[in-house]
């Protein structure tokens, strides 16, 4: 397995980094192409393993997909097979996002249950409950969800759906299903993430009527025909990739990085916490500049659904707090097992005490290089930014997680002055 080897330069990050398209926006939008048989064209799609996995899944379902990142073309193939096998779903849980579009468009779907992953159990009960409200019959059989429209595969009907927890994937699955249901649906207690708003923009381009995305109540009026129209769309920039480089920029005094194409309005919670820690974050046209002049102050963070502090930035922010003066309390409320970076950071000299869903970080203001590895995407990112400022040499192993979510990470870090190289087939 590949590793990233990072050697200390002793210097803060400086330079410019361009942000790629958002993985978590591109994945549901690729699934939305199932709602139409025409040829859809996506632009600004990041070159990532999860995009390839989604393309493979769409091909398995019978679509004709051409990935030439940052462009992706999807069209109908000869025949549709509304079935997502375990082999593909286990590689990427977001595959469950084909369930809503498949059952809405073809009247039936058989999709493997994703199961848990490194960061938590991650059930999909809210997706299933919502589809049932739209008239689906759902049964679970040998690890698969089998969903059927009313009366043996008929058209779904608009309904009221109340989510018990705001779920990003659940909201997206239901929006896509409701976009082809008969009549109007009201989704309550929805996730408000920018990626949900982005999917709503695409569904509106496709001919559905979606309003309220970005708030906790979304109304969807299904298109009055069996399918939606094809679309062309450029994906929004990846706010979590942007946030990761912003935090990396602030790890050492003197850091000065222009993060190109990042939207400050999607990153408000992070920006406020960074400013509270003493970091300068400013808008420069379409870009964000991050500068650190003096010492970092410790600040507390609790993750929450958007617009709260994103769970996908918790690991990276914890690495930052290791470099601060004082004690920082970091609470994770979204996933039950998202502190796997902590034991690895401890091996690099961090002082962190874990108590349930809370990490108490005593800033040590320096890190030592070590061999480390992580078992999920954002935890891996936190180790890379720690390695970028640690002394001597850090090897971050098992970086296939990083390749799922960070496009050309070593080239982008090199551009910021980090001495980094990819070691092919390193010991895992
Ligand atoms: N939940 C349920 N039941 C459900 C669905 C969710 O109890 O049916 C719970 C989850 O267990 C979790 C909470 O609701 O405690 C929120 O989960 P959500 O459904 O919002 O997460 P997701 O849609 O599976 C997306 C991102 C994640 C990100 C979370 C939270 C994609 C493809 N993935 O996951 O991204 O952490 O929202 O913001 O959009 C990542 O990019 O590294 C990543 C893990």
mmCIF file of C-alpha atoms in Angstrom, residues 58 64 84 94 106 243 387:
data_model
loop_
_atom_site.group_PDB
_atom_site.id
_atom_site.type_symbol
_atom_site.label_atom_id
_atom_site.label_comp_id
_atom_site.label_asym_id
_atom_site.label_seq_id
_atom_site.Cartn_x
_atom_site.Cartn_y
_atom_site.Cartn_z
ATOM 1 C CA UNK A 58 -23.533 3.193 -12.458
ATOM 2 C CA UNK A 64 -22.850 4.368 -20.025
ATOM 3 C CA UNK A 84 -26.291 -2.594 -6.383
ATOM 4 C CA UNK A 94 -22.528 6.430 -0.372
ATOM 5 C CA UNK A 106 -37.748 1.831 -12.252
ATOM 6 C CA UNK A 243 -10.891 23.593 5.442
ATOM 7 C CA UNK A 387 3.401 15.389 9.694
#
